[in-house]
């Protein structure tokens, strides 16, 4: 089977897709769990393991959209990428709103149409996952500027920008979040001077490009250090989540589970680096086809899965959440794929939104 697709990133999309489903299934049980129960230990581990998922989508986008070899102009960015995100928000946020407004709350007037538009403008999303689309729109708007950098910068200059952004977006905010270092308010000084050095999600966008283009230059032994730090970061995330929650007497996964905490950053970089280095050319054609198929439906699954979770949540059997979460996640993933196939019968959705 010959294909020009990069299977590494198709596989990463599939893993991220499943991880996002697990995240949202797991959250329904995690925050009501007894912090002293074995269920809580499992549920905290689940959410820690898949915490990289949404960030991986951003990094994969950086691989392709920041590649200077890719033919991409401002018109194409608006026509293909920004319009897709905007239409996805308008259509699916409205569908979610209709469900919650009419089905759940029994309101049968048409105010939901106006409310949908207001919510869209105010970023008051009906689907918890739609924050990603707002972030994506901003990243797409920045892409022409960032492509100037990737086209003209040397490897050393790309490294400088990546490390500089990491310092002010990840490292300093993480260090100064601990009480012993809160007296060091220098992370706020750039704001006081009218300058913001934080890169936000642009950092992950840029790191995706950097790893794809320069990781092979790094010696194999150095990669092992990255993977080792990734494993340590995952362990730290699980242990710290359990420890802080038990100390507080309730579930508290704020500080060390944020997308800009140092441990989540290192773990995400390690996951992305590992899969981007895999050699998948020798795998069977059937498996290649499956990976490509699931990858092409990943955005559709992302759009519909939390609505399906909400619909079927009340029909779940009364079994241990640590067992139920994996089973329900598999069910929701398969059901989401089926729903996406049905939605693809609508030509507009198939052409402009659902297929990656």
mmCIF file of C-alpha atoms in Angstrom:
data_model
loop_
_atom_site.group_PDB
_atom_site.id
_atom_site.type_symbol
_atom_site.label_atom_id
_atom_site.label_comp_id
_atom_site.label_asym_id
_atom_site.label_seq_id
_atom_site.Cartn_x
_atom_site.Cartn_y
_atom_site.Cartn_z
ATOM 1 C CA UNK A 1 0.000 0.000 0.000
ATOM 2 C CA UNK A 2 1.604 3.245 -1.164
ATOM 3 C CA UNK A 3 0.670 6.440 0.609
ATOM 4 C CA UNK A 4 2.139 9.902 1.001
ATOM 5 C CA UNK A 5 0.656 10.246 4.475
ATOM 6 C CA UNK A 6 2.946 10.273 7.500
ATOM 7 C CA UNK A 7 1.667 7.253 9.389
ATOM 8 C CA UNK A 8 3.418 8.356 12.577
ATOM 9 C CA UNK A 9 1.146 11.352 12.839
ATOM 10 C CA UNK A 10 -1.928 9.444 11.713
ATOM 11 C CA UNK A 11 -1.244 7.040 14.576
ATOM 12 C CA UNK A 12 -0.737 9.953 16.964
ATOM 13 C CA UNK A 13 -4.099 11.404 15.909
ATOM 14 C CA UNK A 14 -5.767 8.058 16.613
ATOM 15 C CA UNK A 15 -4.168 7.798 20.053
ATOM 16 C CA UNK A 16 -5.058 11.415 20.828
ATOM 17 C CA UNK A 17 -8.646 10.795 19.667
ATOM 18 C CA UNK A 18 -9.022 7.858 22.034
ATOM 19 C CA UNK A 19 -7.302 9.834 24.796
ATOM 20 C CA UNK A 20 -9.749 12.733 24.457
ATOM 21 C CA UNK A 21 -12.688 10.316 24.738
ATOM 22 C CA UNK A 22 -11.173 8.696 27.834
ATOM 23 C CA UNK A 23 -10.564 12.139 29.355
ATOM 24 C CA UNK A 24 -14.207 13.189 29.078
ATOM 25 C CA UNK A 25 -15.629 9.817 30.103
ATOM 26 C CA UNK A 26 -13.289 9.643 33.072
ATOM 27 C CA UNK A 27 -14.120 13.160 34.288
ATOM 28 C CA UNK A 28 -17.730 12.173 35.000
ATOM 29 C CA UNK A 29 -16.537 9.670 37.602
ATOM 30 C CA UNK A 30 -13.267 11.144 38.827
ATOM 31 C CA UNK A 31 -14.639 14.267 40.505
ATOM 32 C CA UNK A 32 -17.249 12.358 42.530
ATOM 33 C CA UNK A 33 -14.903 9.568 43.600
ATOM 34 C CA UNK A 34 -13.875 8.956 47.208
ATOM 35 C CA UNK A 35 -10.224 10.030 47.384
ATOM 36 C CA UNK A 36 -9.490 7.114 49.704
ATOM 37 C CA UNK A 37 -10.878 4.491 47.314
ATOM 38 C CA UNK A 38 -9.045 2.285 44.856
ATOM 39 C CA UNK A 39 -11.333 3.692 42.158
ATOM 40 C CA UNK A 40 -9.866 7.151 42.695
ATOM 41 C CA UNK A 41 -6.334 5.827 42.251
ATOM 42 C CA UNK A 42 -7.285 4.225 38.937
ATOM 43 C CA UNK A 43 -9.279 7.216 37.694
ATOM 44 C CA UNK A 44 -6.442 9.618 38.524
ATOM 45 C CA UNK A 45 -4.062 7.347 36.646
ATOM 46 C CA UNK A 46 -6.365 7.256 33.631
ATOM 47 C CA UNK A 47 -6.609 11.029 33.370
ATOM 48 C CA UNK A 48 -2.850 11.372 33.892
ATOM 49 C CA UNK A 49 -1.968 8.886 31.154
ATOM 50 C CA UNK A 50 -4.143 10.606 28.506
ATOM 51 C CA UNK A 51 -3.453 14.188 29.578
ATOM 52 C CA UNK A 52 -1.322 14.788 26.482
ATOM 53 C CA UNK A 53 -4.182 14.119 24.050
ATOM 54 C CA UNK A 54 -5.486 17.584 23.125
ATOM 55 C CA UNK A 55 -1.952 18.981 23.019
ATOM 56 C CA UNK A 56 -0.918 16.297 20.529
ATOM 57 C CA UNK A 57 -3.497 17.580 18.039
ATOM 58 C CA UNK A 58 -1.907 21.033 18.285
ATOM 59 C CA UNK A 59 1.596 19.633 17.801
ATOM 60 C CA UNK A 60 0.583 17.539 14.792
ATOM 61 C CA UNK A 61 -0.945 20.659 13.220
ATOM 62 C CA UNK A 62 2.386 22.412 13.762
ATOM 63 C CA UNK A 63 4.198 19.638 11.882
ATOM 64 C CA UNK A 64 2.247 20.244 8.698
ATOM 65 C CA UNK A 65 1.206 23.895 8.781
ATOM 66 C CA UNK A 66 4.594 25.293 9.825
ATOM 67 C CA UNK A 67 6.514 23.218 7.280
ATOM 68 C CA UNK A 68 7.983 25.784 4.830
ATOM 69 C CA UNK A 69 7.932 23.125 2.084
ATOM 70 C CA UNK A 70 4.137 22.998 2.249
ATOM 71 C CA UNK A 71 2.393 25.307 -0.203
ATOM 72 C CA UNK A 72 0.236 27.461 2.037
ATOM 73 C CA UNK A 73 -0.873 31.067 1.721
ATOM 74 C CA UNK A 74 -3.147 33.319 3.748
ATOM 75 C CA UNK A 75 -6.119 32.732 1.443
ATOM 76 C CA UNK A 76 -5.836 28.964 1.860
ATOM 77 C CA UNK A 77 -5.522 29.272 5.640
ATOM 78 C CA UNK A 78 -8.762 31.246 5.814
ATOM 79 C CA UNK A 79 -10.608 29.175 3.225
ATOM 80 C CA UNK A 80 -9.560 25.711 4.397
ATOM 81 C CA UNK A 81 -8.619 25.899 8.068
ATOM 82 C CA UNK A 82 -10.200 28.915 9.739
ATOM 83 C CA UNK A 83 -13.544 28.478 7.963
ATOM 84 C CA UNK A 84 -13.581 24.803 8.977
ATOM 85 C CA UNK A 85 -13.068 25.659 12.639
ATOM 86 C CA UNK A 86 -15.684 28.435 12.543
ATOM 87 C CA UNK A 87 -18.319 26.279 10.808
ATOM 88 C CA UNK A 88 -17.581 23.422 13.222
ATOM 89 C CA UNK A 89 -18.169 25.731 16.171
ATOM 90 C CA UNK A 90 -21.355 27.210 14.782
ATOM 91 C CA UNK A 91 -22.908 23.913 13.727
ATOM 92 C CA UNK A 92 -21.915 21.572 16.512
ATOM 93 C CA UNK A 93 -22.088 24.063 19.369
ATOM 94 C CA UNK A 94 -25.666 24.753 18.202
ATOM 95 C CA UNK A 95 -26.455 21.022 18.090
ATOM 96 C CA UNK A 96 -25.172 20.621 21.634
ATOM 97 C CA UNK A 97 -27.123 23.672 22.746
ATOM 98 C CA UNK A 98 -30.326 22.308 21.196
ATOM 99 C CA UNK A 99 -29.867 19.059 23.122
ATOM 100 C CA UNK A 100 -29.286 20.747 26.471
ATOM 101 C CA UNK A 101 -31.856 23.507 25.844
ATOM 102 C CA UNK A 102 -34.718 21.377 24.527
ATOM 103 C CA UNK A 103 -34.103 17.757 25.541
ATOM 104 C CA UNK A 104 -32.538 18.262 28.954
ATOM 105 C CA UNK A 105 -34.203 21.509 30.103
ATOM 106 C CA UNK A 106 -37.499 21.167 28.171
ATOM 107 C CA UNK A 107 -37.392 24.655 26.627
ATOM 108 C CA UNK A 108 -39.257 24.615 23.330
ATOM 109 C CA UNK A 109 -38.920 28.186 22.066
ATOM 110 C CA UNK A 110 -36.403 29.252 19.448
ATOM 111 C CA UNK A 111 -34.310 31.443 21.695
ATOM 112 C CA UNK A 112 -31.567 28.847 21.474
ATOM 113 C CA UNK A 113 -30.673 30.211 18.007
ATOM 114 C CA UNK A 114 -29.871 33.648 19.404
ATOM 115 C CA UNK A 115 -28.269 32.055 22.430
ATOM 116 C CA UNK A 116 -26.059 29.919 20.181
ATOM 117 C CA UNK A 117 -24.744 33.000 18.391
ATOM 118 C CA UNK A 118 -24.145 34.842 21.660
ATOM 119 C CA UNK A 119 -22.392 31.794 23.121
ATOM 120 C CA UNK A 120 -20.238 31.503 20.009
ATOM 121 C CA UNK A 121 -19.080 35.112 20.317
ATOM 122 C CA UNK A 122 -18.560 34.907 24.087
ATOM 123 C CA UNK A 123 -16.819 31.509 23.943
ATOM 124 C CA UNK A 124 -19.542 30.091 26.206
ATOM 125 C CA UNK A 125 -19.290 26.613 24.750
ATOM 126 C CA UNK A 126 -21.901 23.860 25.043
ATOM 127 C CA UNK A 127 -19.361 21.109 24.388
ATOM 128 C CA UNK A 128 -16.445 21.097 26.797
ATOM 129 C CA UNK A 129 -13.999 20.147 24.037
ATOM 130 C CA UNK A 130 -14.718 23.172 21.854
ATOM 131 C CA UNK A 131 -12.108 25.335 23.603
ATOM 132 C CA UNK A 132 -9.678 23.656 21.206
ATOM 133 C CA UNK A 133 -11.365 25.214 18.166
ATOM 134 C CA UNK A 134 -10.924 28.734 19.533
ATOM 135 C CA UNK A 135 -7.265 27.990 20.189
ATOM 136 C CA UNK A 136 -6.929 26.522 16.683
ATOM 137 C CA UNK A 137 -8.418 29.623 15.056
ATOM 138 C CA UNK A 138 -5.866 31.847 16.789
ATOM 139 C CA UNK A 139 -3.037 29.502 15.819
ATOM 140 C CA UNK A 140 -4.184 29.542 12.194
ATOM 141 C CA UNK A 141 -4.217 33.338 12.266
ATOM 142 C CA UNK A 142 -0.623 33.310 13.528
ATOM 143 C CA UNK A 143 0.525 30.654 11.055
ATOM 144 C CA UNK A 144 1.628 33.009 8.224
ATOM 145 C CA UNK A 145 3.894 34.855 10.671
ATOM 146 C CA UNK A 146 5.265 31.666 12.222
ATOM 147 C CA UNK A 147 5.968 30.238 8.755
ATOM 148 C CA UNK A 148 8.250 33.199 8.070
ATOM 149 C CA UNK A 149 10.290 32.061 11.074
ATOM 150 C CA UNK A 150 10.399 28.369 10.118
ATOM 151 C CA UNK A 151 11.306 29.254 6.531
ATOM 152 C CA UNK A 152 14.209 31.542 7.378
ATOM 153 C CA UNK A 153 15.475 30.511 10.837
ATOM 154 C CA UNK A 154 18.406 28.186 11.412
ATOM 155 C CA UNK A 155 18.176 25.164 13.687
ATOM 156 C CA UNK A 156 19.885 27.106 16.476
ATOM 157 C CA UNK A 157 17.425 30.002 16.120
ATOM 158 C CA UNK A 158 14.452 27.625 16.202
ATOM 159 C CA UNK A 159 15.893 26.054 19.358
ATOM 160 C CA UNK A 160 16.360 29.483 20.917
ATOM 161 C CA UNK A 161 12.748 30.449 20.261
ATOM 162 C CA UNK A 162 11.439 27.093 21.533
ATOM 163 C CA UNK A 163 13.479 27.206 24.739
ATOM 164 C CA UNK A 164 12.740 30.893 25.333
ATOM 165 C CA UNK A 165 9.009 30.230 24.990
ATOM 166 C CA UNK A 166 9.240 27.184 27.250
ATOM 167 C CA UNK A 167 11.025 29.178 29.948
ATOM 168 C CA UNK A 168 8.329 31.857 30.213
ATOM 169 C CA UNK A 169 5.303 29.697 29.365
ATOM 170 C CA UNK A 170 6.122 26.529 31.319
ATOM 171 C CA UNK A 171 9.139 26.643 33.606
ATOM 172 C CA UNK A 172 8.802 29.982 35.427
ATOM 173 C CA UNK A 173 5.008 29.774 35.929
ATOM 174 C CA UNK A 174 5.396 26.217 37.277
ATOM 175 C CA UNK A 175 8.167 27.127 39.701
ATOM 176 C CA UNK A 176 6.419 30.243 40.982
ATOM 177 C CA UNK A 177 3.148 28.357 41.514
ATOM 178 C CA UNK A 178 4.645 26.619 44.553
ATOM 179 C CA UNK A 179 4.183 28.552 47.772
ATOM 180 C CA UNK A 180 7.885 28.792 48.614
ATOM 181 C CA UNK A 181 8.505 30.609 45.336
ATOM 182 C CA UNK A 182 5.393 32.771 45.144
ATOM 183 C CA UNK A 183 7.430 35.640 46.567
ATOM 184 C CA UNK A 184 9.300 35.571 43.249
ATOM 185 C CA UNK A 185 6.771 37.585 41.306
ATOM 186 C CA UNK A 186 9.088 38.028 38.359
ATOM 187 C CA UNK A 187 6.776 35.982 36.172
ATOM 188 C CA UNK A 188 4.366 38.921 36.309
ATOM 189 C CA UNK A 189 6.982 41.565 35.564
ATOM 190 C CA UNK A 190 6.682 41.304 31.771
ATOM 191 C CA UNK A 191 2.990 42.171 32.114
ATOM 192 C CA UNK A 192 3.896 45.205 34.222
ATOM 193 C CA UNK A 193 6.278 46.308 31.494
ATOM 194 C CA UNK A 194 3.637 45.911 28.794
ATOM 195 C CA UNK A 195 5.263 42.781 27.305
ATOM 196 C CA UNK A 196 3.980 39.195 27.476
ATOM 197 C CA UNK A 197 6.610 36.529 26.922
ATOM 198 C CA UNK A 198 4.172 33.620 27.344
ATOM 199 C CA UNK A 199 3.632 31.706 24.094
ATOM 200 C CA UNK A 200 0.497 29.824 25.161
ATOM 201 C CA UNK A 201 -0.549 26.998 22.830
ATOM 202 C CA UNK A 202 1.748 28.452 20.159
ATOM 203 C CA UNK A 203 4.555 26.811 22.125
ATOM 204 C CA UNK A 204 3.193 23.301 21.485
ATOM 205 C CA UNK A 205 2.453 24.245 17.870
ATOM 206 C CA UNK A 206 6.077 25.249 17.399
ATOM 207 C CA UNK A 207 7.514 22.279 19.287
ATOM 208 C CA UNK A 208 5.630 19.936 16.956
ATOM 209 C CA UNK A 209 7.430 21.499 14.015
ATOM 210 C CA UNK A 210 10.809 21.422 15.780
ATOM 211 C CA UNK A 211 10.627 17.770 16.822
ATOM 212 C CA UNK A 212 9.502 16.651 13.374
ATOM 213 C CA UNK A 213 12.361 18.460 11.646
ATOM 214 C CA UNK A 214 15.249 18.104 14.082
ATOM 215 C CA UNK A 215 14.632 15.092 16.337
ATOM 216 C CA UNK A 216 16.527 12.678 14.079
ATOM 217 C CA UNK A 217 19.627 14.823 14.537
ATOM 218 C CA UNK A 218 19.543 14.096 18.268
ATOM 219 C CA UNK A 219 21.535 11.002 19.218
ATOM 220 C CA UNK A 220 19.574 7.913 20.263
ATOM 221 C CA UNK A 221 20.981 8.064 23.797
ATOM 222 C CA UNK A 222 19.657 11.613 24.236
ATOM 223 C CA UNK A 223 16.212 10.496 23.089
ATOM 224 C CA UNK A 224 16.230 7.915 25.853
ATOM 225 C CA UNK A 225 16.699 10.702 28.383
ATOM 226 C CA UNK A 226 13.634 12.437 26.964
ATOM 227 C CA UNK A 227 11.595 9.243 27.299
ATOM 228 C CA UNK A 228 12.900 8.645 30.814
ATOM 229 C CA UNK A 229 11.896 12.154 31.869
ATOM 230 C CA UNK A 230 8.508 11.563 30.279
ATOM 231 C CA UNK A 231 7.942 8.450 32.400
ATOM 232 C CA UNK A 232 9.068 10.299 35.541
ATOM 233 C CA UNK A 233 6.696 13.152 34.705
ATOM 234 C CA UNK A 234 3.777 10.747 34.309
ATOM 235 C CA UNK A 235 4.562 9.114 37.666
ATOM 236 C CA UNK A 236 4.850 12.535 39.294
ATOM 237 C CA UNK A 237 1.492 13.587 37.837
ATOM 238 C CA UNK A 238 -0.271 10.499 39.203
ATOM 239 C CA UNK A 239 1.375 10.598 42.637
ATOM 240 C CA UNK A 240 0.967 14.358 43.102
ATOM 241 C CA UNK A 241 -2.684 14.194 42.042
ATOM 242 C CA UNK A 242 -3.427 11.470 44.577
ATOM 243 C CA UNK A 243 -1.362 13.119 47.337
ATOM 244 C CA UNK A 244 -2.869 16.618 46.979
ATOM 245 C CA UNK A 245 -6.425 15.273 46.758
ATOM 246 C CA UNK A 246 -6.027 13.063 49.831
ATOM 247 C CA UNK A 247 -4.500 15.943 51.777
ATOM 248 C CA UNK A 248 -7.419 18.230 50.857
ATOM 249 C CA UNK A 249 -10.050 15.565 51.396
ATOM 250 C CA UNK A 250 -11.514 16.067 47.888
ATOM 251 C CA UNK A 251 -10.436 15.737 44.289
ATOM 252 C CA UNK A 252 -7.954 18.500 43.460
ATOM 253 C CA UNK A 253 -6.164 18.184 40.131
ATOM 254 C CA UNK A 254 -5.476 21.795 39.313
ATOM 255 C CA UNK A 255 -1.797 22.682 39.545
ATOM 256 C CA UNK A 256 0.005 19.630 38.173
ATOM 257 C CA UNK A 257 -2.597 18.724 35.556
ATOM 258 C CA UNK A 258 -2.625 22.022 33.667
ATOM 259 C CA UNK A 259 -1.473 22.015 30.063
ATOM 260 C CA UNK A 260 1.280 24.494 30.958
ATOM 261 C CA UNK A 261 2.623 22.650 33.995
ATOM 262 C CA UNK A 262 6.178 21.388 33.573
ATOM 263 C CA UNK A 263 5.361 17.711 34.140
ATOM 264 C CA UNK A 264 2.564 17.655 31.532
ATOM 265 C CA UNK A 265 4.780 19.516 29.068
ATOM 266 C CA UNK A 266 7.661 17.032 29.436
ATOM 267 C CA UNK A 267 5.311 14.055 29.246
ATOM 268 C CA UNK A 268 3.653 15.402 26.077
ATOM 269 C CA UNK A 269 6.999 16.129 24.421
ATOM 270 C CA UNK A 270 8.177 12.592 25.252
ATOM 271 C CA UNK A 271 5.025 10.998 23.799
ATOM 272 C CA UNK A 272 5.240 13.073 20.629
ATOM 273 C CA UNK A 273 8.978 12.399 20.240
ATOM 274 C CA UNK A 274 8.534 8.652 20.671
ATOM 275 C CA UNK A 275 5.785 8.267 18.085
ATOM 276 C CA UNK A 276 7.373 10.662 15.602
ATOM 277 C CA UNK A 277 10.476 8.415 15.654
ATOM 278 C CA UNK A 278 8.614 5.159 14.977
ATOM 279 C CA UNK A 279 9.295 3.370 11.707
ATOM 280 C CA UNK A 280 5.912 2.220 10.428
ATOM 281 C CA UNK A 281 6.663 1.583 6.763
ATOM 282 C CA UNK A 282 6.860 -2.180 7.240
ATOM 283 C CA UNK A 283 3.516 -2.693 8.934
ATOM 284 C CA UNK A 284 0.798 -4.559 7.025
ATOM 285 C CA UNK A 285 -1.498 -2.844 4.558
ATOM 286 C CA UNK A 286 -4.602 -3.708 6.574
ATOM 287 C CA UNK A 287 -3.189 -2.017 9.670
ATOM 288 C CA UNK A 288 -2.061 0.993 7.625
ATOM 289 C CA UNK A 289 -5.556 1.341 6.193
ATOM 290 C CA UNK A 290 -7.099 1.116 9.653
ATOM 291 C CA UNK A 291 -4.776 3.794 11.056
ATOM 292 C CA UNK A 292 -5.475 6.122 8.134
ATOM 293 C CA UNK A 293 -9.220 5.548 8.382
ATOM 294 C CA UNK A 294 -9.350 6.242 12.128
ATOM 295 C CA UNK A 295 -7.095 9.271 11.732
ATOM 296 C CA UNK A 296 -9.317 10.721 9.014
ATOM 297 C CA UNK A 297 -12.336 10.415 11.349
ATOM 298 C CA UNK A 298 -10.586 11.718 14.458
ATOM 299 C CA UNK A 299 -11.871 15.283 14.103
ATOM 300 C CA UNK A 300 -15.417 14.051 13.647
ATOM 301 C CA UNK A 301 -15.140 11.901 16.767
ATOM 302 C CA UNK A 302 -13.789 14.914 18.630
ATOM 303 C CA UNK A 303 -16.855 16.950 17.605
ATOM 304 C CA UNK A 304 -19.572 14.459 18.593
ATOM 305 C CA UNK A 305 -18.269 12.331 21.455
ATOM 306 C CA UNK A 306 -19.195 14.453 24.499
ATOM 307 C CA UNK A 307 -22.807 14.715 23.335
ATOM 308 C CA UNK A 308 -22.964 10.922 23.097
ATOM 309 C CA UNK A 309 -21.428 10.649 26.564
ATOM 310 C CA UNK A 310 -24.153 12.949 27.937
ATOM 311 C CA UNK A 311 -26.912 10.948 26.218
ATOM 312 C CA UNK A 312 -25.808 7.509 27.398
ATOM 313 C CA UNK A 313 -24.379 8.409 30.805
ATOM 314 C CA UNK A 314 -27.647 7.666 32.625
ATOM 315 C CA UNK A 315 -27.927 4.182 31.127
ATOM 316 C CA UNK A 316 -24.669 2.779 32.454
ATOM 317 C CA UNK A 317 -24.551 -0.369 34.589
ATOM 318 C CA UNK A 318 -23.682 -0.042 38.256
ATOM 319 C CA UNK A 319 -20.157 -1.435 38.225
ATOM 320 C CA UNK A 320 -16.819 -0.168 39.476
ATOM 321 C CA UNK A 321 -15.845 3.076 37.668
ATOM 322 C CA UNK A 322 -12.283 1.822 37.210
ATOM 323 C CA UNK A 323 -13.741 -0.956 35.029
ATOM 324 C CA UNK A 324 -16.553 1.098 33.521
ATOM 325 C CA UNK A 325 -14.373 3.943 32.185
ATOM 326 C CA UNK A 326 -12.364 1.829 29.693
ATOM 327 C CA UNK A 327 -15.469 -0.071 28.556
ATOM 328 C CA UNK A 328 -17.599 3.059 28.165
ATOM 329 C CA UNK A 329 -14.742 4.825 26.356
ATOM 330 C CA UNK A 330 -14.548 2.003 23.810
ATOM 331 C CA UNK A 331 -18.331 2.127 23.348
ATOM 332 C CA UNK A 332 -18.338 5.919 22.859
ATOM 333 C CA UNK A 333 -15.426 5.781 20.402
ATOM 334 C CA UNK A 334 -17.126 3.141 18.246
ATOM 335 C CA UNK A 335 -20.488 4.904 18.449
ATOM 336 C CA UNK A 336 -18.856 8.223 17.544
ATOM 337 C CA UNK A 337 -17.308 6.628 14.463
ATOM 338 C CA UNK A 338 -20.731 5.331 13.415
ATOM 339 C CA UNK A 339 -22.299 8.771 13.940
ATOM 340 C CA UNK A 340 -19.523 10.373 11.903
ATOM 341 C CA UNK A 341 -20.214 7.938 9.063
ATOM 342 C CA UNK A 342 -23.884 8.939 9.138
ATOM 343 C CA UNK A 343 -23.048 12.644 9.218
ATOM 344 C CA UNK A 344 -20.815 12.168 6.195
ATOM 345 C CA UNK A 345 -23.970 11.479 4.192
ATOM 346 C CA UNK A 346 -24.417 15.256 4.373
ATOM 347 C CA UNK A 347 -22.161 16.570 1.553
ATOM 348 C CA UNK A 348 -21.285 19.876 3.233
ATOM 349 C CA UNK A 349 -20.159 18.189 6.472
ATOM 350 C CA UNK A 350 -18.166 15.580 4.593
ATOM 351 C CA UNK A 351 -16.388 18.038 2.321
ATOM 352 C CA UNK A 352 -15.697 20.941 4.626
ATOM 353 C CA UNK A 353 -15.653 19.655 8.219
ATOM 354 C CA UNK A 354 -15.431 15.957 9.047
ATOM 355 C CA UNK A 355 -12.568 14.499 7.009
ATOM 356 C CA UNK A 356 -8.979 15.218 8.079
#
